[in-house]
Structures are given as structure tokens and as C-alpha cells.
Coordinates of N, CA and C in Angstrom, one line a residue:
M1 N 13.7 12.5 20.1 CA 12.5 12.3 20.9 C 12.6 13.0 22.2
S2 N 11.5 13.2 22.8 CA 11.6 14.0 24.1 C 12.2 13.1 25.2
E3 N 12.6 13.8 26.2 CA 13.3 13.1 27.4 C 12.3 12.4 28.3
V4 N 11.0 12.7 28.1 CA 9.9 12.1 28.9 C 9.7 10.6 28.6
A5 N 9.6 9.8 29.6 CA 9.4 8.4 29.3 C 8.1 8.1 28.6
A6 N 8.0 7.2 27.7 CA 6.8 6.9 27.0 C 5.7 6.4 28.0
A7 N 4.5 7.0 28.0 CA 3.5 6.6 29.0 C 2.2 6.2 28.3
E8 N 2.1 6.4 27.1 CA 0.8 6.1 26.4 C 1.0 4.8 25.6
V9 N -0.2 4.1 25.5 CA -0.2 2.8 24.7 C -1.1 3.0 23.5
V10 N -0.6 2.6 22.4 CA -1.4 2.6 21.1 C -1.7 1.2 20.7
R11 N -3.0 0.9 20.4 CA -3.3 -0.5 20.0 C -3.9 -0.4 18.6
A12 N -3.6 -1.4 17.8 CA -4.1 -1.5 16.4 C -4.4 -2.9 16.1
R13 N -5.5 -3.1 15.4 CA -5.8 -4.5 14.9 C -5.1 -4.6 13.5
I14 N -4.5 -5.8 13.4 CA -3.7 -6.0 12.1 C -3.8 -7.5 11.8
D15 N -3.9 -7.8 10.5 CA -3.9 -9.2 10.0 C -2.6 -9.9 10.6
S16 N -2.8 -11.1 11.1 CA -1.7 -11.9 11.7 C -0.5 -12.1 10.8
D17 N -0.8 -12.4 9.5 CA 0.2 -12.6 8.5 C 1.1 -11.3 8.3
V18 N 0.4 -10.2 8.2 CA 1.1 -8.9 8.1 C 1.9 -8.6 9.3
K19 N 1.4 -8.9 10.5 CA 2.2 -8.6 11.7 C 3.4 -9.5 11.7
R20 N 3.2 -10.8 11.4 CA 4.4 -11.7 11.4 C 5.5 -11.3 10.4
E21 N 5.0 -11.0 9.2 CA 6.0 -10.6 8.1 C 6.6 -9.2 8.5
A22 N 5.9 -8.3 9.0 CA 6.4 -7.0 9.4 C 7.4 -7.2 10.5
S23 N 7.1 -8.0 11.5 CA 8.0 -8.3 12.6 C 9.4 -8.8 12.1
A24 N 9.3 -9.7 11.1 CA 10.5 -10.3 10.5 C 11.3 -9.3 9.8
V25 N 10.7 -8.4 9.0 CA 11.4 -7.4 8.2 C 12.0 -6.4 9.2
L26 N 11.2 -5.9 10.2 CA 11.7 -5.0 11.1 C 12.9 -5.5 12.0
A27 N 12.7 -6.8 12.4 CA 13.8 -7.4 13.2 C 15.1 -7.4 12.4
G28 N 15.1 -7.6 11.1 CA 16.3 -7.5 10.3 C 16.9 -6.1 10.3
M29 N 16.1 -5.1 10.7 CA 16.6 -3.7 10.8 C 16.9 -3.4 12.3
G30 N 16.7 -4.4 13.2 CA 17.0 -4.1 14.6 C 15.8 -3.4 15.3
L31 N 14.6 -3.4 14.7 CA 13.5 -2.7 15.2 C 12.4 -3.6 15.6
S32 N 11.6 -3.2 16.5 CA 10.3 -3.9 16.8 C 9.2 -3.2 16.2
I33 N 8.0 -3.8 16.2 CA 6.8 -3.1 15.7 C 6.6 -1.8 16.4
S34 N 6.7 -1.9 17.8 CA 6.6 -0.7 18.6 C 7.5 0.4 18.2
D35 N 8.8 0.0 17.9 CA 9.8 1.0 17.5 C 9.3 1.7 16.2
A36 N 8.9 0.8 15.2 CA 8.5 1.4 13.9 C 7.3 2.3 14.0
I37 N 6.3 2.0 14.9 CA 5.1 2.8 15.1 C 5.6 4.1 15.7
R38 N 6.5 4.0 16.7 CA 7.0 5.2 17.4 C 7.7 6.1 16.4
L39 N 8.6 5.5 15.6 CA 9.3 6.3 14.6 C 8.3 7.0 13.6
M40 N 7.3 6.3 13.2 CA 6.3 6.9 12.3 C 5.6 8.0 12.9
L41 N 5.1 7.9 14.1 CA 4.4 8.9 14.8 C 5.3 10.2 15.1
V42 N 6.5 9.9 15.4 CA 7.4 11.1 15.6 C 7.6 11.8 14.3
R43 N 7.7 11.1 13.2 CA 7.8 11.7 11.9 C 6.6 12.5 11.5
V44 N 5.4 11.9 11.8 CA 4.1 12.6 11.6 C 4.1 14.0 12.3
V45 N 4.5 13.9 13.6 CA 4.6 15.2 14.3 C 5.5 16.2 13.8
S46 N 6.7 15.7 13.4 CA 7.7 16.7 12.9 C 7.4 17.2 11.5
D47 N 6.9 16.4 10.6 CA 6.6 16.8 9.3 C 5.2 17.3 9.0
K48 N 4.3 17.0 10.0 CA 2.9 17.3 9.9 C 2.2 16.6 8.7
K49 N 2.7 15.4 8.4 CA 2.1 14.6 7.3 C 2.6 13.2 7.5
L50 N 2.0 12.3 6.8 CA 2.4 10.9 6.8 C 3.8 10.8 6.1
P51 N 4.6 9.9 6.5 CA 5.9 9.7 5.9 C 5.9 8.9 4.6
F52 N 4.7 8.8 4.0 CA 4.6 8.1 2.8 C 3.3 8.6 2.1
D53 N 3.3 8.4 0.8 CA 2.1 8.9 0.0 C 1.0 7.9 0.0
I54 N -0.2 8.5 0.1 CA -1.4 7.6 0.0 C -2.2 8.1 -1.2
Y55 N -2.5 7.2 -2.1 CA -3.2 7.5 -3.3 C -4.6 6.9 -3.2
V56 N -5.6 7.7 -3.6 CA -7.0 7.2 -3.6 C -7.3 7.0 -5.1
P57 N -7.6 5.8 -5.5 CA -7.8 5.6 -7.0 C -9.0 6.3 -7.5
N58 N -8.9 6.8 -8.7 CA -10.1 7.5 -9.3 C -11.1 6.5 -9.7
V59 N -12.2 7.0 -10.2 CA -13.4 6.1 -10.5 C -13.0 5.1 -11.6
T60 N -12.2 5.5 -12.6 CA -11.8 4.5 -13.7 C -10.9 3.4 -13.1
T61 N -10.0 3.8 -12.3 CA -9.1 2.8 -11.6 C -9.9 1.9 -10.7
Q62 N -10.8 2.5 -9.9 CA -11.6 1.6 -9.0 C -12.4 0.6 -9.8
A63 N -13.0 1.0 -11.0 CA -13.7 0.1 -11.8 C -12.8 -1.0 -12.4
A64 N -11.6 -0.6 -12.8 CA -10.7 -1.6 -13.3 C -10.2 -2.6 -12.2
M65 N -10.0 -2.1 -11.0 CA -9.7 -3.0 -9.9 C -10.8 -3.9 -9.5
R66 N -12.0 -3.4 -9.6 CA -13.2 -4.3 -9.3 C -13.3 -5.4 -10.4
N67 N -13.2 -5.0 -11.6 CA -13.2 -6.0 -12.7 C -12.1 -7.0 -12.6
A68 N -10.9 -6.6 -12.2 CA -9.8 -7.5 -12.0 C -10.1 -8.5 -10.9
S69 N -10.7 -8.0 -9.8 CA -10.9 -8.9 -8.6 C -12.1 -9.9 -8.9
E70 N -13.0 -9.5 -9.8 CA -14.1 -10.3 -10.2 C -13.8 -11.2 -11.4
G71 N -12.6 -11.1 -11.9 CA -12.2 -11.9 -13.1 C -12.9 -11.5 -14.4
Q72 N -13.2 -10.2 -14.5 CA -13.9 -9.7 -15.7 C -13.0 -9.0 -16.6
L73 N -11.7 -9.3 -16.7 CA -10.8 -8.7 -17.6 C -10.8 -9.4 -19.0
E74 N -10.5 -8.6 -20.0 CA -10.4 -9.1 -21.3 C -9.1 -9.9 -21.4
Q75 N -9.1 -11.1 -22.0 CA -7.9 -11.9 -22.1 C -7.5 -12.1 -23.5
F76 N -6.2 -12.3 -23.7 CA -5.7 -12.4 -25.1 C -4.8 -13.6 -25.1
A77 N -4.9 -14.3 -26.3 CA -4.1 -15.5 -26.5 C -2.7 -15.2 -26.9
T78 N -2.4 -14.1 -27.6 CA -1.1 -13.8 -28.0 C -0.8 -12.3 -27.7
V79 N 0.4 -11.9 -27.8 CA 0.8 -10.5 -27.7 C 0.3 -9.7 -28.8
A80 N 0.2 -10.4 -30.0 CA -0.3 -9.7 -31.2 C -1.8 -9.3 -31.0
D81 N -2.5 -10.2 -30.4 CA -4.0 -9.9 -30.1 C -4.1 -8.8 -29.1
L82 N -3.2 -8.8 -28.1 CA -3.2 -7.7 -27.1 C -2.9 -6.4 -27.8
M83 N -1.8 -6.3 -28.6 CA -1.4 -5.1 -29.2 C -2.5 -4.6 -30.2
G84 N -3.2 -5.5 -30.9 CA -4.3 -5.2 -31.7 C -5.4 -4.5 -31.0
A85 N -5.8 -5.0 -29.8 CA -6.8 -4.4 -29.0 C -6.3 -3.0 -28.5
L86 N -5.1 -2.9 -28.1 CA -4.6 -1.6 -27.6 C -4.6 -0.6 -28.7
N87 N -4.2 -1.0 -29.9 CA -4.2 -0.1 -31.1 C -5.6 0.3 -31.5
R88 N -6.6 -0.6 -31.3 CA -8.0 -0.2 -31.6 C -8.4 0.8 -30.6
D89 N -8.0 0.6 -29.3 CA -8.4 1.6 -28.3 C -7.8 3.0 -28.7
D90 N -6.6 3.0 -29.1 CA -5.9 4.3 -29.5 C -6.7 4.9 -30.7
A91 N -7.1 4.1 -31.7 CA -7.7 4.6 -32.8 C -9.1 5.2 -32.5
E92 N -9.8 4.6 -31.5 CA -11.1 5.1 -31.1 C -11.0 6.3 -30.2
S93 N -9.9 6.6 -29.7 CA -9.7 7.8 -28.8 C -9.6 9.1 -29.6

């Protein structure tokens, strides 16, 4: 990092549970949330990208996620029933 003292403040709204859990995880690494944000931003500057991959789900995945959250997934009583449905899907493709 540069020799200049940090002078800017960054604020972010975050769910209180996420903040609490992140603080605990980071504390185990000897870091604060501010340290983690500072490290991430330094990495963004040096690599010119985020230090992790972000995936945007395609339309099919978005529909499946919506169906799952709305409880509209097909359910099976046995593994054999599930495998039968999967095999039918393969045969139809």
C-alpha cells in the first residue's frame, strides 16, 4: 500500500447478520471489516478486476431459482422416481 495515511471513508449498508458473521470470521484471521475492504480495494486497483468471480444466471437458471423460491419444484417420493424423470428428460432431448 502507499505510504500516505488513509484519509477517505467508505460506507456500505449490510445486513446485520452478515456483518456479525463476517466480523467473527475476519477476527479469526486477525482482520477487521475495514481491513478486509481495504485489502479488496487494493486488489481491485492492482488487478483491475474483482478478486472473485461474479456469475449472472442465465434465463433458464433464473426461472429455476424463481420456481425453487416459490416452492414450485417437482418432488419425488423415491430415488427411482427421480431417476425415471431424469431419464425421460434425456429421452425427450
